[in-house]
CSV table of C-alpha atoms and ligand atoms in Angstrom, one decimal:
chain,number,residue,atom,x,y,z
A,1,ALA,CA,-22.4,9.9,6.3
A,2,GLU,CA,-23.7,6.6,5.0
A,3,THR,CA,-20.6,5.1,3.2
A,4,LEU,CA,-17.0,4.5,4.1
A,5,GLY,CA,-15.7,7.0,1.5
A,6,ASP,CA,-18.2,9.8,2.3
A,7,SER,CA,-17.6,9.3,6.0
A,8,ALA,CA,-13.8,9.5,5.7
A,9,ALA,CA,-14.2,12.6,3.4
A,10,GLN,CA,-15.8,14.5,6.3
A,11,SER,CA,-12.3,14.9,7.8
A,12,GLY,CA,-10.6,15.3,4.4
A,13,ARG,CA,-9.4,11.6,4.3
A,14,TYR,CA,-10.0,8.8,1.8
A,15,PHE,CA,-11.2,5.3,2.4
A,16,GLY,CA,-9.9,3.0,-0.3
A,17,THR,CA,-9.6,-0.6,-1.3
A,18,ALA,CA,-7.3,-2.8,-3.3
A,19,ILE,CA,-8.9,-4.0,-6.5
A,20,GLU,CA,-8.4,-6.5,-9.3
A,21,PRO,CA,-9.9,-5.4,-12.7
A,22,GLY,CA,-10.5,-9.1,-13.5
A,23,TYR,CA,-13.6,-8.9,-11.2
A,24,PHE,CA,-15.1,-5.8,-12.9
A,25,GLY,CA,-17.5,-8.1,-14.7
A,26,GLU,CA,-19.1,-9.1,-11.4
A,27,GLN,CA,-21.9,-6.6,-10.7
A,28,PRO,CA,-21.9,-6.7,-6.8
A,29,TYR,CA,-18.1,-6.2,-6.9
A,30,VAL,CA,-18.4,-3.1,-8.9
A,31,ASP,CA,-21.5,-1.8,-7.1
A,32,THR,CA,-19.8,-2.2,-3.7
A,33,LEU,CA,-16.6,-0.6,-5.0
A,34,ASN,CA,-18.4,2.4,-6.4
A,35,GLN,CA,-20.8,2.8,-3.5
A,36,GLU,CA,-18.4,2.6,-0.6
A,37,PHE,CA,-14.8,3.6,-1.6
A,38,ASN,CA,-13.2,6.8,-2.9
A,39,SER,CA,-9.7,5.5,-3.4
A,40,VAL,CA,-8.3,2.4,-5.1
A,41,VAL,CA,-5.0,0.7,-5.5
A,42,ALA,CA,-4.1,-2.2,-7.9
A,43,GLU,CA,-3.8,-5.3,-5.8
A,44,ASN,CA,-1.3,-6.8,-8.3
A,45,ASN,CA,-1.5,-5.0,-11.6
A,46,MET,CA,1.1,-2.3,-11.1
A,47,LYS,CA,3.8,-4.6,-9.8
A,48,TRP,CA,7.0,-5.1,-11.8
A,49,GLU,CA,6.3,-8.6,-13.1
A,50,THR,CA,3.1,-7.3,-14.6
A,51,THR,CA,4.2,-3.9,-15.8
A,52,GLU,CA,7.6,-4.8,-17.3
A,53,PRO,CA,7.6,-8.6,-17.9
A,54,ALA,CA,10.5,-8.3,-20.3
A,55,GLN,CA,13.1,-5.6,-20.2
A,56,GLY,CA,11.9,-2.4,-21.8
A,57,GLN,CA,8.5,-4.0,-22.7
A,58,PHE,CA,5.8,-2.3,-20.6
A,59,ASP,CA,2.3,-3.6,-20.2
A,60,PHE,CA,-0.1,-1.1,-18.6
A,61,SER,CA,-3.3,-2.8,-19.6
A,62,GLY,CA,-4.4,-3.9,-16.0
A,63,GLY,CA,-3.1,-0.7,-14.3
A,64,ASP,CA,-4.9,1.4,-16.9
A,65,GLN,CA,-8.2,-0.3,-16.2
A,66,VAL,CA,-7.7,0.5,-12.5
A,67,VAL,CA,-6.9,4.1,-13.2
A,68,GLY,CA,-9.7,4.4,-15.8
A,69,HIS,CA,-12.3,3.1,-13.4
A,70,ALA,CA,-11.1,5.4,-10.7
A,71,GLU,CA,-11.2,8.5,-12.9
A,72,SER,CA,-14.7,7.6,-14.1
A,73,GLN,CA,-15.8,7.5,-10.5
A,74,GLY,CA,-13.8,10.4,-9.1
A,75,MET,CA,-11.7,8.2,-7.0
A,76,GLN,CA,-8.1,8.8,-6.0
A,77,VAL,CA,-5.5,6.2,-6.9
A,78,ARG,CA,-2.6,4.9,-4.9
A,79,GLY,CA,0.3,3.3,-6.9
A,80,HIS,CA,1.7,0.0,-5.7
A,81,THR,CA,4.6,-0.6,-6.2
A,82,LEU,CA,7.7,0.5,-8.1
A,83,VAL,CA,10.5,-1.4,-6.4
A,84,TRP,CA,9.9,-4.6,-4.5
A,85,HIS,CA,12.0,-7.8,-4.1
A,86,SER,CA,8.9,-9.9,-4.6
A,87,GLN,CA,6.7,-10.3,-7.7
A,88,LEU,CA,9.7,-9.2,-9.6
A,89,ALA,CA,10.0,-10.1,-13.3
A,90,PRO,CA,12.5,-13.0,-13.5
A,91,TRP,CA,14.8,-11.1,-15.9
A,92,VAL,CA,15.6,-8.6,-13.2
A,93,GLN,CA,17.1,-11.3,-11.0
A,94,GLN,CA,19.7,-12.0,-13.7
A,95,LEU,CA,21.1,-8.4,-13.6
A,96,THR,CA,23.9,-7.3,-11.4
A,97,GLY,CA,25.5,-4.0,-10.4
A,98,ASP,CA,25.2,-1.0,-12.7
A,99,ALA,CA,22.9,-2.9,-15.1
A,100,LEU,CA,20.5,-3.6,-12.3
A,101,ASN,CA,20.7,0.0,-11.1
A,102,GLN,CA,19.9,1.2,-14.6
A,103,ALA,CA,17.0,-1.3,-14.9
A,104,MET,CA,15.5,0.1,-11.7
A,105,ILE,CA,15.8,3.6,-12.9
A,106,ASP,CA,14.3,2.7,-16.3
A,107,HIS,CA,11.4,0.9,-14.6
A,108,ILE,CA,10.6,3.8,-12.3
A,109,ASN,CA,10.7,6.2,-15.2
A,110,GLY,CA,8.6,3.9,-17.4
A,111,VAL,CA,5.9,3.2,-14.8
A,112,ALA,CA,5.7,6.4,-12.8
A,113,GLY,CA,6.2,8.3,-16.1
A,114,HIS,CA,3.2,6.5,-17.7
A,115,TYR,CA,1.0,7.4,-14.8
A,116,GLN,CA,2.3,10.9,-14.2
A,117,GLY,CA,-0.3,13.1,-12.7
A,118,GLN,CA,-2.8,10.3,-12.1
A,119,ILE,CA,-1.4,8.8,-8.8
A,120,ALA,CA,-2.0,10.5,-5.5
A,121,SER,CA,0.7,8.5,-3.7
A,122,TRP,CA,3.2,5.9,-4.9
A,123,ASP,CA,4.6,3.1,-2.8
A,124,VAL,CA,8.1,3.7,-4.3
A,125,VAL,CA,9.8,1.0,-2.3
A,126,ASN,CA,8.0,-1.9,-0.6
A,127,GLU,CA,9.2,-4.1,2.2
A,128,ALA,CA,12.9,-3.4,2.3
A,129,PHE,CA,13.4,-4.1,6.0
A,130,ASP,CA,13.8,-7.3,8.0
A,131,GLU,CA,12.0,-7.9,11.3
A,132,ASP,CA,15.1,-6.9,13.3
A,133,GLY,CA,15.2,-3.4,11.7
A,134,THR,CA,18.1,-4.1,9.4
A,135,ARG,CA,17.8,-4.0,5.6
A,136,ARG,CA,16.2,-7.2,4.2
A,137,ASP,CA,19.1,-9.4,3.0
A,138,ASP,CA,17.0,-11.6,0.7
A,139,SER,CA,16.3,-8.7,-1.6
A,140,HIS,CA,18.1,-8.8,-4.9
A,141,PHE,CA,18.3,-5.0,-4.9
A,142,GLN,CA,19.8,-4.9,-1.4
A,143,GLN,CA,22.3,-7.7,-2.3
A,144,GLN,CA,23.5,-6.0,-5.5
A,145,LEU,CA,23.1,-2.3,-4.8
A,146,GLY,CA,23.4,-2.0,-1.0
A,147,ASP,CA,21.4,0.5,1.1
A,148,GLY,CA,21.6,3.3,-1.4
A,149,TYR,CA,19.1,1.9,-3.9
A,150,ILE,CA,16.2,3.2,-1.8
A,151,GLU,CA,17.4,6.8,-1.9
A,152,GLU,CA,18.0,6.4,-5.7
A,153,ALA,CA,14.5,5.0,-6.2
A,154,PHE,CA,12.9,8.0,-4.4
A,155,ARG,CA,15.0,10.6,-6.3
A,156,THR,CA,14.1,8.9,-9.6
A,157,ALA,CA,10.4,8.7,-8.8
A,158,ASP,CA,10.4,12.4,-7.7
A,159,ALA,CA,11.7,13.4,-11.1
A,160,ALA,CA,9.3,11.0,-13.0
A,161,ASP,CA,6.2,12.3,-11.2
A,162,PRO,CA,6.8,15.5,-9.3
A,163,ASN,CA,3.2,15.7,-8.1
A,164,ALA,CA,2.8,12.3,-6.6
A,165,GLN,CA,3.4,11.8,-2.9
A,166,LEU,CA,6.2,9.3,-2.5
A,167,CYS,CA,5.8,6.6,0.2
A,168,TYR,CA,7.9,3.9,1.8
A,169,ASN,CA,5.6,1.0,2.6
A,170,ASP,CA,6.0,-2.1,4.9
A,171,TYR,CA,4.3,-4.6,7.1
A,172,ASN,CA,4.8,-5.5,10.8
A,173,THR,CA,5.8,-1.9,11.3
A,174,ASP,CA,2.4,-1.2,12.8
A,175,GLY,CA,3.6,-0.8,16.4
A,176,ILE,CA,6.8,0.5,17.9
A,177,ASN,CA,9.2,-2.3,17.4
A,178,ALA,CA,12.6,-3.1,16.0
A,179,LYS,CA,11.4,-3.1,12.4
A,180,SER,CA,9.5,0.2,12.7
A,181,ASN,CA,12.5,1.7,14.5
A,182,GLY,CA,14.7,0.8,11.4
A,183,VAL,CA,12.2,2.4,9.0
A,184,TYR,CA,12.0,5.4,11.4
A,185,ASP,CA,15.7,5.9,11.3
A,186,MET,CA,15.8,5.8,7.5
A,187,VAL,CA,13.0,8.3,7.2
A,188,ALA,CA,14.6,10.6,9.7
A,189,ASP,CA,17.9,10.4,7.7
A,190,PHE,CA,16.1,11.1,4.4
A,191,LYS,CA,14.3,14.1,5.8
A,192,ALA,CA,17.6,15.4,7.3
A,193,ARG,CA,19.4,15.1,3.9
A,194,GLY,CA,16.6,16.3,1.7
A,195,VAL,CA,15.9,12.9,0.0
A,196,PRO,CA,12.3,13.3,-1.4
A,197,ILE,CA,10.1,11.2,0.8
A,198,ASP,CA,6.6,12.4,1.5
A,199,CYS,CA,4.9,9.5,3.3
A,200,VAL,CA,5.1,6.2,5.0
A,201,GLY,CA,2.6,3.4,4.4
A,202,PHE,CA,1.7,1.0,7.2
A,203,GLN,CA,0.3,-2.2,5.6
A,204,THR,CA,-1.5,-3.2,8.8
A,205,HIS,CA,-2.1,-6.9,8.1
A,206,LEU,CA,-3.5,-7.9,11.5
A,207,SER,CA,-5.0,-10.7,13.5
A,208,THR,CA,-7.4,-10.3,16.4
A,209,ASP,CA,-4.6,-10.9,18.8
A,210,THR,CA,-2.2,-8.3,17.4
A,211,ASP,CA,-1.0,-5.9,20.1
A,212,LEU,CA,-2.3,-2.4,18.9
A,213,SER,CA,-1.3,-0.6,22.1
A,214,THR,CA,1.4,1.5,20.3
A,215,TYR,CA,-0.3,1.8,16.9
A,216,GLN,CA,-1.4,5.4,17.2
A,217,GLN,CA,1.8,6.5,18.9
A,218,ASN,CA,3.8,4.9,16.1
A,219,LEU,CA,1.9,6.7,13.4
A,220,GLN,CA,2.3,9.9,15.3
A,221,ARG,CA,6.1,9.6,15.7
A,222,PHE,CA,6.5,9.2,11.9
A,223,ALA,CA,4.1,12.2,11.3
A,224,ASP,CA,6.3,14.2,13.7
A,225,LEU,CA,9.3,13.6,11.3
A,226,GLY,CA,7.3,15.6,8.7
A,227,VAL,CA,5.8,12.9,6.5
A,228,ASP,CA,2.2,11.9,5.9
A,229,VAL,CA,1.2,8.4,7.1
A,230,HIS,CA,-1.2,6.1,5.3
A,231,VAL,CA,-2.9,2.8,6.4
A,232,THR,CA,-2.2,1.0,3.1
A,233,GLU,CA,-3.3,-2.7,3.2
A,234,LEU,CA,-5.6,-3.1,6.2
A,235,ASP,CA,-7.1,-6.5,6.9
A,236,VAL,CA,-7.8,-8.4,10.2
A,237,GLY,CA,-7.9,-12.2,10.3
A,238,GLY,CA,-10.8,-13.2,12.6
A,239,SER,CA,-14.5,-12.5,12.9
A,240,GLY,CA,-17.2,-10.9,15.0
A,241,THR,CA,-16.6,-8.4,17.7
A,242,ALA,CA,-12.8,-9.0,18.1
A,243,GLN,CA,-12.3,-8.3,14.5
A,244,ALA,CA,-14.5,-5.2,14.6
A,245,ASP,CA,-12.6,-3.9,17.6
A,246,ALA,CA,-9.3,-4.2,15.8
A,247,TYR,CA,-10.7,-2.3,12.8
A,248,ARG,CA,-12.1,0.3,15.1
A,249,THR,CA,-8.8,0.8,16.9
A,250,VAL,CA,-7.0,1.3,13.6
A,251,THR,CA,-9.6,3.7,12.3
A,252,GLU,CA,-9.6,5.8,15.4
A,253,ALA,CA,-5.8,6.0,15.4
A,254,CYS,CA,-5.8,7.3,11.9
A,255,LEU,CA,-8.4,9.9,12.7
A,256,ALA,CA,-6.4,11.0,15.8
A,257,VAL,CA,-3.2,11.6,13.8
A,258,GLU,CA,-3.6,14.7,11.7
A,259,ARG,CA,-1.2,13.6,9.0
A,260,CYS,CA,-2.9,10.2,8.6
A,261,LYS,CA,-4.4,10.8,5.1
A,262,GLY,CA,-6.5,7.7,4.8
A,263,ILE,CA,-7.1,4.0,5.0
A,264,THR,CA,-7.0,1.4,2.3
A,265,VAL,CA,-8.4,-2.1,3.0
A,266,TRP,CA,-6.7,-5.0,1.1
A,267,GLY,CA,-9.8,-6.0,-0.9
A,268,ILE,CA,-13.5,-5.7,-0.9
A,269,THR,CA,-14.9,-9.2,-0.2
A,270,ASP,CA,-13.6,-12.0,1.9
A,271,ALA,CA,-14.2,-14.3,-1.1
A,272,TYR,CA,-11.2,-12.8,-3.0
A,273,SER,CA,-8.9,-11.9,-0.2
A,274,TRP,CA,-5.3,-13.2,-0.2
A,275,ARG,CA,-6.3,-14.5,3.3
A,276,ALA,CA,-9.8,-15.7,2.3
A,277,GLU,CA,-9.8,-18.5,4.9
A,278,GLU,CA,-9.3,-15.9,7.6
A,279,THR,CA,-12.3,-13.8,6.5
A,280,PRO,CA,-10.3,-10.6,7.1
A,281,LEU,CA,-12.3,-7.9,5.2
A,282,LEU,CA,-15.4,-5.7,5.7
A,283,PHE,CA,-17.8,-7.5,3.4
A,284,ASP,CA,-18.4,-11.2,3.5
A,285,GLY,CA,-18.4,-13.5,0.5
A,286,ASN,CA,-21.9,-12.4,-0.5
A,287,TYR,CA,-21.0,-8.7,-0.2
A,288,GLN,CA,-22.9,-8.4,3.1
A,289,LYS,CA,-21.6,-5.8,5.6
A,290,LYS,CA,-19.9,-7.4,8.6
A,291,GLU,CA,-19.8,-6.2,12.2
A,292,ALA,CA,-16.3,-4.8,11.3
A,293,TYR,CA,-17.9,-2.6,8.7
A,294,GLY,CA,-20.3,-1.1,11.2
A,295,ALA,CA,-17.4,-0.4,13.6
A,296,VAL,CA,-15.4,1.4,10.9
A,297,LEU,CA,-18.4,3.5,9.8
A,298,GLU,CA,-19.2,4.5,13.3
A,299,ALA,CA,-15.6,5.4,14.1
A,300,LEU,CA,-15.4,7.6,10.9
A,301,ASN,CA,-18.6,9.4,11.9
A,302,SER,CA,-17.8,10.1,15.5
A,303,ALA,CA,-14.5,11.9,14.7
B,1,LIG,O1,-2.0,-14.0,-12.3
B,1,LIG,C1,-1.8,-15.4,-12.0
B,1,LIG,C2,-2.8,-16.2,-12.8
B,1,LIG,O2,-2.6,-16.0,-14.1
B,1,LIG,C3,-2.7,-17.6,-12.3
B,1,LIG,O3,-3.7,-18.4,-12.9
B,1,LIG,C4,-2.9,-17.7,-10.8
B,1,LIG,C5,-2.7,-19.2,-10.3
B,1,LIG,O4,-2.3,-19.2,-9.0
B,1,LIG,O5,-1.9,-16.9,-10.2
B,1,LIG,C6,-2.0,-15.6,-10.5
B,1,LIG,O6,-1.1,-14.8,-9.8
B,1,LIG,C7,-1.3,-14.6,-8.5
B,1,LIG,C8,-1.5,-13.2,-8.2
B,1,LIG,O7,-1.7,-12.9,-6.8
B,1,LIG,C9,-2.8,-12.6,-8.9
B,1,LIG,O8,-3.9,-13.3,-8.3
B,1,LIG,C10,-0.1,-15.2,-7.7
B,1,LIG,O9,-0.1,-16.6,-7.8
B,1,LIG,C11,-0.2,-14.8,-6.2
B,1,LIG,O10,1.0,-15.1,-5.6
B,1,LIG,C12,-0.5,-13.3,-6.1
B,1,LIG,O11,-0.6,-13.0,-4.7
B,1,LIG,C13,-0.5,-11.7,-4.4
B,1,LIG,C14,0.6,-11.4,-3.4
B,1,LIG,O12,0.7,-10.1,-3.1
B,1,LIG,C15,2.0,-11.8,-4.1
B,1,LIG,O13,3.0,-11.5,-3.2
B,1,LIG,C16,-1.8,-11.3,-3.7
B,1,LIG,O14,-2.9,-11.3,-4.6
B,1,LIG,C17,-1.7,-9.9,-3.1
B,1,LIG,O15,-2.8,-9.6,-2.3
B,1,LIG,C18,-0.4,-9.7,-2.3
B,1,LIG,O16,-0.3,-8.4,-1.9
B,1,LIG,C19,0.8,-8.1,-1.0
B,1,LIG,C20,1.2,-6.7,-1.3
B,1,LIG,O17,1.5,-6.5,-2.7
B,1,LIG,C21,2.4,-6.2,-0.5
B,1,LIG,N1,2.1,-6.5,0.9
B,1,LIG,C22,1.7,-7.8,1.3
B,1,LIG,C23,0.5,-8.2,0.5
B,1,LIG,C24,0.0,-9.6,0.9
B,1,LIG,O18,0.9,-10.6,0.5
């Protein structure tokens, strides 16, 4: 097939991108989005600071634009993210104990409830682990509520949107290492105890020198626990063939793991990437296809 989305669809997968509705007025942005991708995620618009800037006052304007565009184009939507220690509304940081726990529940009910039936998979909890595989100790949720907040978040999200797939999402968990071992143990425990978790997201923010030798094996071991896996925020700092090779390796790994449901790149054009100076995406600042684009398209079509 000729596009990323159509090529991924040949094996029942999606190929998505993070988007910012603020760029919808730019024609090449929208044209590239509509032409190439069949799934989207809000790069920032569904985060807590945006969706509930004051307690109990929800703002879905940006997120609704993302979902509205996706529905008009027949694209899937990933939800990002319900509970994260970062990009948190300042009022949440003032709460402690039971009040914080209740605010978390209310937030999940408010946001996942608003989008009920429209989200294919939610990043219910984002980035809760430290590099050594223990729970991240600079998280206000962790400090106030302890390990149990993650389980509580998944149970709440399951009730708020029973049809969405519920994911745990993190970075630097892309290979087999201390951090991915920590997440693995949590997922194994959740599956054993019947906590509703359906999927794990691997952000996959890479550089050309990232060791990808255990990437596929890592996706597979999570899949073997009985969850789907998603490549959720792919980008690769670098250029040329080295960058293309990393993209190819990740794409081939996803295709080789039956439960890998799809790949999302973290933006369309290098110009608007959070790592713009590292030119990490598939289209350059003028929306021209890069070598990495060709590598991904070829990998998707040789599966
Ligand atoms: O919205 C304001 C705007 O009003 C203001 O004029 C402007 C001035 O700097 O800032 C805007 O907010 C920025 C926001 O992106 C929207 O552009 C924030 O400063 C900026 O910090 C924020 O960065 C985002 C970052 O998450 C925040 O942690 C990036 O765009 C976004 O790509 C990035 O995404 C995260 C994922 O959610 C989780 N995984 C890691 C990934 C990369 O950090």
